[in-house]
mmCIF file of C-alpha atoms and ligand atoms in Angstrom:
data_model
loop_
_atom_site.group_PDB
_atom_site.id
_atom_site.type_symbol
_atom_site.label_atom_id
_atom_site.label_comp_id
_atom_site.label_asym_id
_atom_site.label_seq_id
_atom_site.Cartn_x
_atom_site.Cartn_y
_atom_site.Cartn_z
ATOM 1 C CA UNK A 1327 0.000 0.000 0.000
ATOM 2 C CA UNK A 1328 1.413 3.411 -0.870
ATOM 3 C CA UNK A 1329 1.025 6.030 1.828
ATOM 4 C CA UNK A 1330 -0.156 9.403 0.580
ATOM 5 C CA UNK A 1331 2.515 11.907 1.590
ATOM 6 C CA UNK A 1332 1.184 15.030 3.291
ATOM 7 C CA UNK A 1333 2.137 18.229 1.552
ATOM 8 C CA UNK A 1334 3.479 21.075 3.677
ATOM 9 C CA UNK A 1335 4.536 24.658 3.025
ATOM 10 C CA UNK A 1336 6.769 26.360 5.609
ATOM 11 C CA UNK A 1337 6.633 30.139 6.124
ATOM 12 C CA UNK A 1338 9.660 31.937 7.579
ATOM 13 C CA UNK A 1339 10.882 35.486 8.205
ATOM 14 C CA UNK A 1340 14.491 34.976 9.259
ATOM 15 C CA UNK A 1341 17.040 32.395 10.306
ATOM 16 C CA UNK A 1342 14.756 29.421 9.811
ATOM 17 C CA UNK A 1343 16.148 27.040 12.421
ATOM 18 C CA UNK A 1344 12.661 25.669 13.124
ATOM 19 C CA UNK A 1345 12.173 25.168 9.392
ATOM 20 C CA UNK A 1346 15.462 23.225 9.345
ATOM 21 C CA UNK A 1347 14.267 21.076 12.244
ATOM 22 C CA UNK A 1348 11.090 20.272 10.284
ATOM 23 C CA UNK A 1349 12.981 19.452 7.083
ATOM 24 C CA UNK A 1350 15.479 17.293 8.990
ATOM 25 C CA UNK A 1351 12.693 15.438 10.813
ATOM 26 C CA UNK A 1352 10.918 14.656 7.542
ATOM 27 C CA UNK A 1353 14.175 13.291 6.122
ATOM 28 C CA UNK A 1354 15.681 11.571 9.170
ATOM 29 C CA UNK A 1355 12.447 9.990 10.407
ATOM 30 C CA UNK A 1356 11.307 9.209 6.833
ATOM 31 C CA UNK A 1357 7.970 10.863 7.562
ATOM 32 C CA UNK A 1358 5.156 10.493 5.048
ATOM 33 C CA UNK A 1359 5.481 14.183 4.251
ATOM 34 C CA UNK A 1360 6.995 16.565 1.785
ATOM 35 C CA UNK A 1361 8.132 20.153 2.330
ATOM 36 C CA UNK A 1362 6.900 21.511 -1.004
ATOM 37 C CA UNK A 1363 8.146 25.058 -0.522
ATOM 38 C CA UNK A 1364 9.643 27.517 1.908
ATOM 39 C CA UNK A 1365 8.116 30.980 1.527
ATOM 40 C CA UNK A 1366 9.505 34.107 3.214
ATOM 41 C CA UNK A 1367 8.045 37.569 3.627
ATOM 42 C CA UNK A 1368 11.553 39.051 3.633
ATOM 43 C CA UNK A 1369 13.948 38.713 0.692
ATOM 44 C CA UNK A 1370 16.952 38.507 3.028
ATOM 45 C CA UNK A 1371 15.584 35.738 5.276
ATOM 46 C CA UNK A 1372 18.672 33.613 5.935
ATOM 47 C CA UNK A 1373 16.666 30.381 5.957
ATOM 48 C CA UNK A 1374 16.011 30.721 2.215
ATOM 49 C CA UNK A 1375 19.622 29.948 1.405
ATOM 50 C CA UNK A 1376 19.593 26.809 3.570
ATOM 51 C CA UNK A 1377 16.363 25.589 1.977
ATOM 52 C CA UNK A 1378 17.736 26.276 -1.467
ATOM 53 C CA UNK A 1379 20.919 24.345 -0.682
ATOM 54 C CA UNK A 1380 18.752 21.424 0.427
ATOM 55 C CA UNK A 1381 16.802 21.343 -2.816
ATOM 56 C CA UNK A 1382 13.581 22.825 -1.465
ATOM 57 C CA UNK A 1383 11.810 25.334 -3.724
ATOM 58 C CA UNK A 1384 11.865 28.814 -2.174
ATOM 59 C CA UNK A 1385 9.849 31.908 -2.836
ATOM 60 C CA UNK A 1386 9.632 35.451 -1.495
ATOM 61 C CA UNK A 1387 6.350 37.289 -1.067
ATOM 62 C CA UNK A 1388 7.689 40.536 0.354
ATOM 63 C CA UNK A 1389 5.164 42.250 2.574
ATOM 64 C CA UNK A 1390 6.784 45.599 1.751
ATOM 65 C CA UNK A 1391 5.640 45.237 -1.841
ATOM 66 C CA UNK A 1392 1.968 45.371 -0.826
ATOM 67 C CA UNK A 1393 -0.015 48.414 0.186
ATOM 68 C CA UNK A 1394 -2.180 46.650 2.764
ATOM 69 C CA UNK A 1395 -2.262 43.600 4.997
ATOM 70 C CA UNK A 1396 -5.161 42.252 2.923
ATOM 71 C CA UNK A 1397 -3.243 42.615 -0.334
ATOM 72 C CA UNK A 1398 -0.189 40.864 1.139
ATOM 73 C CA UNK A 1399 -2.243 38.016 2.571
ATOM 74 C CA UNK A 1400 -4.043 37.547 -0.755
ATOM 75 C CA UNK A 1401 -0.698 37.274 -2.561
ATOM 76 C CA UNK A 1402 0.676 34.956 0.125
ATOM 77 C CA UNK A 1403 -2.395 32.724 -0.076
ATOM 78 C CA UNK A 1404 -2.039 32.520 -3.865
ATOM 79 C CA UNK A 1405 1.634 31.515 -3.530
ATOM 80 C CA UNK A 1406 0.678 28.851 -0.994
ATOM 81 C CA UNK A 1407 -2.238 27.529 -3.060
ATOM 82 C CA UNK A 1408 0.082 26.631 -5.942
ATOM 83 C CA UNK A 1409 1.497 23.839 -3.743
ATOM 84 C CA UNK A 1410 -1.892 22.499 -2.620
ATOM 85 C CA UNK A 1411 -0.627 21.918 0.909
ATOM 86 C CA UNK A 1412 -2.324 19.848 3.574
ATOM 87 C CA UNK A 1413 -0.568 21.944 6.231
ATOM 88 C CA UNK A 1414 1.036 25.378 6.440
ATOM 89 C CA UNK A 1415 3.738 25.546 9.103
ATOM 90 C CA UNK A 1416 4.683 28.960 10.482
ATOM 91 C CA UNK A 1417 8.299 28.768 11.641
ATOM 92 C CA UNK A 1418 9.493 32.131 12.916
ATOM 93 C CA UNK A 1419 7.056 33.863 10.561
ATOM 94 C CA UNK A 1420 6.694 37.344 11.993
ATOM 95 C CA UNK A 1421 3.542 38.666 10.323
ATOM 96 C CA UNK A 1422 0.067 38.950 11.765
ATOM 97 C CA UNK A 1423 -2.309 37.157 9.408
ATOM 98 C CA UNK A 1424 -5.746 38.534 8.549
ATOM 99 C CA UNK A 1425 -8.972 36.761 9.574
ATOM 100 C CA UNK A 1426 -9.633 36.155 5.851
ATOM 101 C CA UNK A 1427 -6.350 34.222 5.552
ATOM 102 C CA UNK A 1428 -7.034 32.215 8.696
ATOM 103 C CA UNK A 1429 -10.551 31.405 7.473
ATOM 104 C CA UNK A 1430 -9.288 30.314 4.062
ATOM 105 C CA UNK A 1431 -6.846 27.797 5.534
ATOM 106 C CA UNK A 1432 -8.899 26.963 8.604
ATOM 107 C CA UNK A 1433 -7.509 24.048 10.603
ATOM 108 C CA UNK A 1434 -4.418 23.747 8.405
ATOM 109 C CA UNK A 1435 -2.121 26.386 9.874
ATOM 110 C CA UNK A 1436 0.242 25.620 12.755
ATOM 111 C CA UNK A 1437 2.498 28.111 14.553
ATOM 112 C CA UNK A 1438 5.298 27.920 17.093
ATOM 113 C CA UNK A 1439 5.421 30.670 19.682
ATOM 114 C CA UNK A 1440 8.305 31.092 22.142
ATOM 115 C CA UNK A 1441 6.313 31.197 25.373
ATOM 116 C CA UNK A 1442 4.052 28.994 27.426
ATOM 117 C CA UNK A 1443 0.800 30.411 26.029
ATOM 118 C CA UNK A 1444 -1.421 32.016 27.138
ATOM 119 C CA UNK A 1445 1.466 33.794 28.898
ATOM 120 C CA UNK A 1446 3.407 36.333 26.870
ATOM 121 C CA UNK A 1447 1.773 36.565 23.447
ATOM 122 C CA UNK A 1448 3.376 38.967 20.971
ATOM 123 C CA UNK A 1449 7.011 40.005 20.708
ATOM 124 C CA UNK A 1450 9.981 39.929 23.100
ATOM 125 C CA UNK A 1451 8.756 36.907 25.011
ATOM 126 C CA UNK A 1452 12.137 36.182 26.592
ATOM 127 C CA UNK A 1453 12.392 39.723 27.965
ATOM 128 C CA UNK A 1454 8.828 39.423 29.207
ATOM 129 C CA UNK A 1455 9.651 36.159 30.989
ATOM 130 C CA UNK A 1456 12.726 37.642 32.677
ATOM 131 C CA UNK A 1457 10.908 40.837 33.643
ATOM 132 C CA UNK A 1458 8.090 38.855 35.197
ATOM 133 C CA UNK A 1459 10.342 36.552 37.191
ATOM 134 C CA UNK A 1460 8.816 33.289 36.004
ATOM 135 C CA UNK A 1461 10.961 30.289 36.923
ATOM 136 C CA UNK A 1462 9.926 28.293 33.862
ATOM 137 C CA UNK A 1463 9.723 29.556 30.290
ATOM 138 C CA UNK A 1464 8.744 27.615 27.233
ATOM 139 C CA UNK A 1465 7.240 27.312 23.802
ATOM 140 C CA UNK A 1466 3.883 26.345 22.344
ATOM 141 C CA UNK A 1467 2.853 24.762 19.068
ATOM 142 C CA UNK A 1468 -0.745 25.659 18.266
ATOM 143 C CA UNK A 1469 -3.307 25.970 15.500
ATOM 144 C CA UNK A 1470 -3.794 29.583 14.516
ATOM 145 C CA UNK A 1471 -6.966 31.596 14.920
ATOM 146 C CA UNK A 1472 -7.613 35.237 13.990
ATOM 147 C CA UNK A 1473 -6.348 36.205 17.470
ATOM 148 C CA UNK A 1474 -2.548 36.593 17.560
ATOM 149 C CA UNK A 1475 -0.669 33.814 19.391
ATOM 150 C CA UNK A 1476 -3.861 32.137 20.393
ATOM 151 C CA UNK A 1477 -5.556 28.925 19.367
ATOM 152 C CA UNK A 1478 -5.826 25.235 20.150
ATOM 153 C CA UNK A 1479 -2.615 24.038 21.801
ATOM 154 C CA UNK A 1480 -0.989 20.926 20.349
ATOM 155 C CA UNK A 1481 2.118 20.698 22.538
ATOM 156 C CA UNK A 1482 4.257 22.686 24.932
ATOM 157 C CA UNK A 1483 7.855 22.524 26.105
ATOM 158 C CA UNK A 1484 9.512 24.088 29.141
ATOM 159 C CA UNK A 1485 12.986 25.185 30.174
ATOM 160 C CA UNK A 1486 14.168 26.440 33.570
ATOM 161 C CA UNK A 1487 15.002 30.137 33.858
ATOM 162 C CA UNK A 1488 18.472 30.660 35.382
ATOM 163 C CA UNK A 1489 19.352 33.525 37.707
ATOM 164 C CA UNK A 1490 21.934 34.953 35.305
ATOM 165 C CA UNK A 1491 19.880 34.521 32.117
ATOM 166 C CA UNK A 1492 19.787 37.192 29.449
ATOM 167 C CA UNK A 1493 17.066 37.207 26.769
ATOM 168 C CA UNK A 1494 19.672 35.729 24.420
ATOM 169 C CA UNK A 1495 20.747 32.864 26.695
ATOM 170 C CA UNK A 1496 17.131 32.018 27.458
ATOM 171 C CA UNK A 1497 16.224 32.091 23.765
ATOM 172 C CA UNK A 1498 19.167 29.832 22.965
ATOM 173 C CA UNK A 1499 18.178 27.290 25.641
ATOM 174 C CA UNK A 1500 14.581 27.291 24.490
ATOM 175 C CA UNK A 1501 15.448 26.757 20.854
ATOM 176 C CA UNK A 1502 16.496 23.156 21.564
ATOM 177 C CA UNK A 1503 13.008 22.462 22.868
ATOM 178 C CA UNK A 1504 11.334 24.311 19.979
ATOM 179 C CA UNK A 1505 13.077 22.123 17.432
ATOM 180 C CA UNK A 1506 12.095 18.869 19.151
ATOM 181 C CA UNK A 1507 8.527 20.060 19.699
ATOM 182 C CA UNK A 1508 7.924 21.153 16.117
ATOM 183 C CA UNK A 1509 9.458 17.978 14.684
ATOM 184 C CA UNK A 1510 7.220 15.810 16.881
ATOM 185 C CA UNK A 1511 4.078 17.797 16.069
ATOM 186 C CA UNK A 1512 4.767 17.514 12.337
ATOM 187 C CA UNK A 1513 5.127 13.769 12.775
ATOM 188 C CA UNK A 1514 1.796 13.566 14.614
ATOM 189 C CA UNK A 1515 0.146 15.690 11.915
ATOM 190 C CA UNK A 1516 1.323 13.645 8.975
ATOM 191 C CA UNK A 1517 0.564 10.393 10.787
ATOM 192 C CA UNK A 1518 -2.999 11.749 11.100
ATOM 193 C CA UNK A 1519 -3.007 11.518 14.875
ATOM 194 C CA UNK A 1520 -4.248 15.063 15.520
ATOM 195 C CA UNK A 1521 -7.888 16.081 15.692
ATOM 196 C CA UNK A 1522 -9.889 18.984 17.108
ATOM 197 C CA UNK A 1523 -13.018 18.380 19.165
ATOM 198 C CA UNK A 1524 -16.253 20.385 19.128
ATOM 199 C CA UNK A 1525 -14.964 22.887 21.669
ATOM 200 C CA UNK A 1526 -11.696 23.414 19.857
ATOM 201 C CA UNK A 1527 -9.385 21.285 21.993
ATOM 202 C CA UNK A 1528 -6.673 19.188 20.421
ATOM 203 C CA UNK A 1529 -6.523 15.411 20.733
ATOM 204 C CA UNK A 1530 -3.524 13.364 19.670
ATOM 205 C CA UNK A 1531 -4.211 9.682 19.180
ATOM 206 C CA UNK A 1532 -1.698 7.240 20.626
ATOM 207 C CA UNK A 1533 0.605 9.826 22.192
ATOM 208 C CA UNK A 1534 0.875 9.707 25.979
ATOM 209 C CA UNK A 1535 2.462 13.093 26.555
ATOM 210 C CA UNK A 1536 2.386 16.380 24.723
ATOM 211 C CA UNK A 1537 4.608 18.187 27.203
ATOM 212 C CA UNK A 1538 8.373 18.331 26.944
ATOM 213 C CA UNK A 1539 11.078 19.565 29.258
ATOM 214 C CA UNK A 1540 14.757 20.335 28.867
ATOM 215 C CA UNK A 1541 16.768 18.196 31.283
ATOM 216 C CA UNK A 1542 20.534 17.714 31.643
ATOM 217 C CA UNK A 1543 20.050 14.688 29.363
ATOM 218 C CA UNK A 1544 18.400 16.740 26.626
ATOM 219 C CA UNK A 1545 14.777 17.337 25.629
ATOM 220 C CA UNK A 1546 12.501 14.685 27.088
ATOM 221 C CA UNK A 1547 8.783 14.146 26.809
ATOM 222 C CA UNK A 1548 7.221 14.096 30.252
ATOM 223 C CA UNK A 1549 5.944 10.697 31.174
ATOM 224 C CA UNK A 1550 2.764 10.768 33.201
HETATM 225 C C1 GRF B 2489 11.743 31.181 17.297
HETATM 226 O O1 GRF B 2489 12.035 31.370 18.651
HETATM 227 C C2 GRF B 2489 10.259 31.130 17.087
HETATM 228 O O2 GRF B 2489 9.572 30.487 18.096
HETATM 229 C C3 GRF B 2489 9.940 32.615 17.080
HETATM 230 O O3 GRF B 2489 10.987 33.231 16.411
HETATM 231 C C4 GRF B 2489 12.147 32.416 16.488
HETATM 232 C C5 GRF B 2489 12.511 32.082 15.093
HETATM 233 O O4 GRF B 2489 13.640 31.287 14.991
HETATM 234 N N1 GRF B 2489 8.635 32.868 16.540
HETATM 235 P P1 GRF B 2489 13.964 30.499 13.652
HETATM 236 O O5 GRF B 2489 13.796 31.486 12.502
HETATM 237 O O6 GRF B 2489 13.042 29.331 13.536
HETATM 238 O O7 GRF B 2489 15.403 30.100 13.804
#
């Protein structure tokens, strides 16, 4: 029996390390998935070069070329549609998407946000964590809704905050968890384990834990 490979498009704005984690997971774990394209809203997004070097089609839809958010989102949606994706994976994509875009791809768009939502939506999450004095910081993979950094939570990962942390050191520590989290969620997606119930909560079939923590041994899923 041939397994239908799920088609994905990854959206980035910068470095693209989460995109790399997704691409590597698809390859290394031989997932039934294909990264059909990497699309950036900035021509100088460093991740484009990496994707290109790994044989993944890249494209730029530069938000600066469009007069309005609606016009940009319409162009972005058209660029995505060409690839007929099953899932659109936002990986460090730093644009707020319009309700029309969210509606059009309803239930297909996943984001990673560097905080334990619903704490610290928006920008500068590591500064916010340090300023607030939380002892644990983390990241969330979630379906998107028209509300920024909000939506059904698929998985979360946590790291301890150290007394001498700077936003940069905290971000660096968290990135290890982000990469593991996103790779696992993509696997669950393409293995068709993920569903949403009537009240918008996520269920993941056959997976005991959807929480991860950084330990001295590396990123581990929390056994319950
Ligand atoms: C990540 O921390 C991601 O969660 C946030 O921006 C950062 C992007 O990093 N939205 P990268 O481009 O994936 O390396």
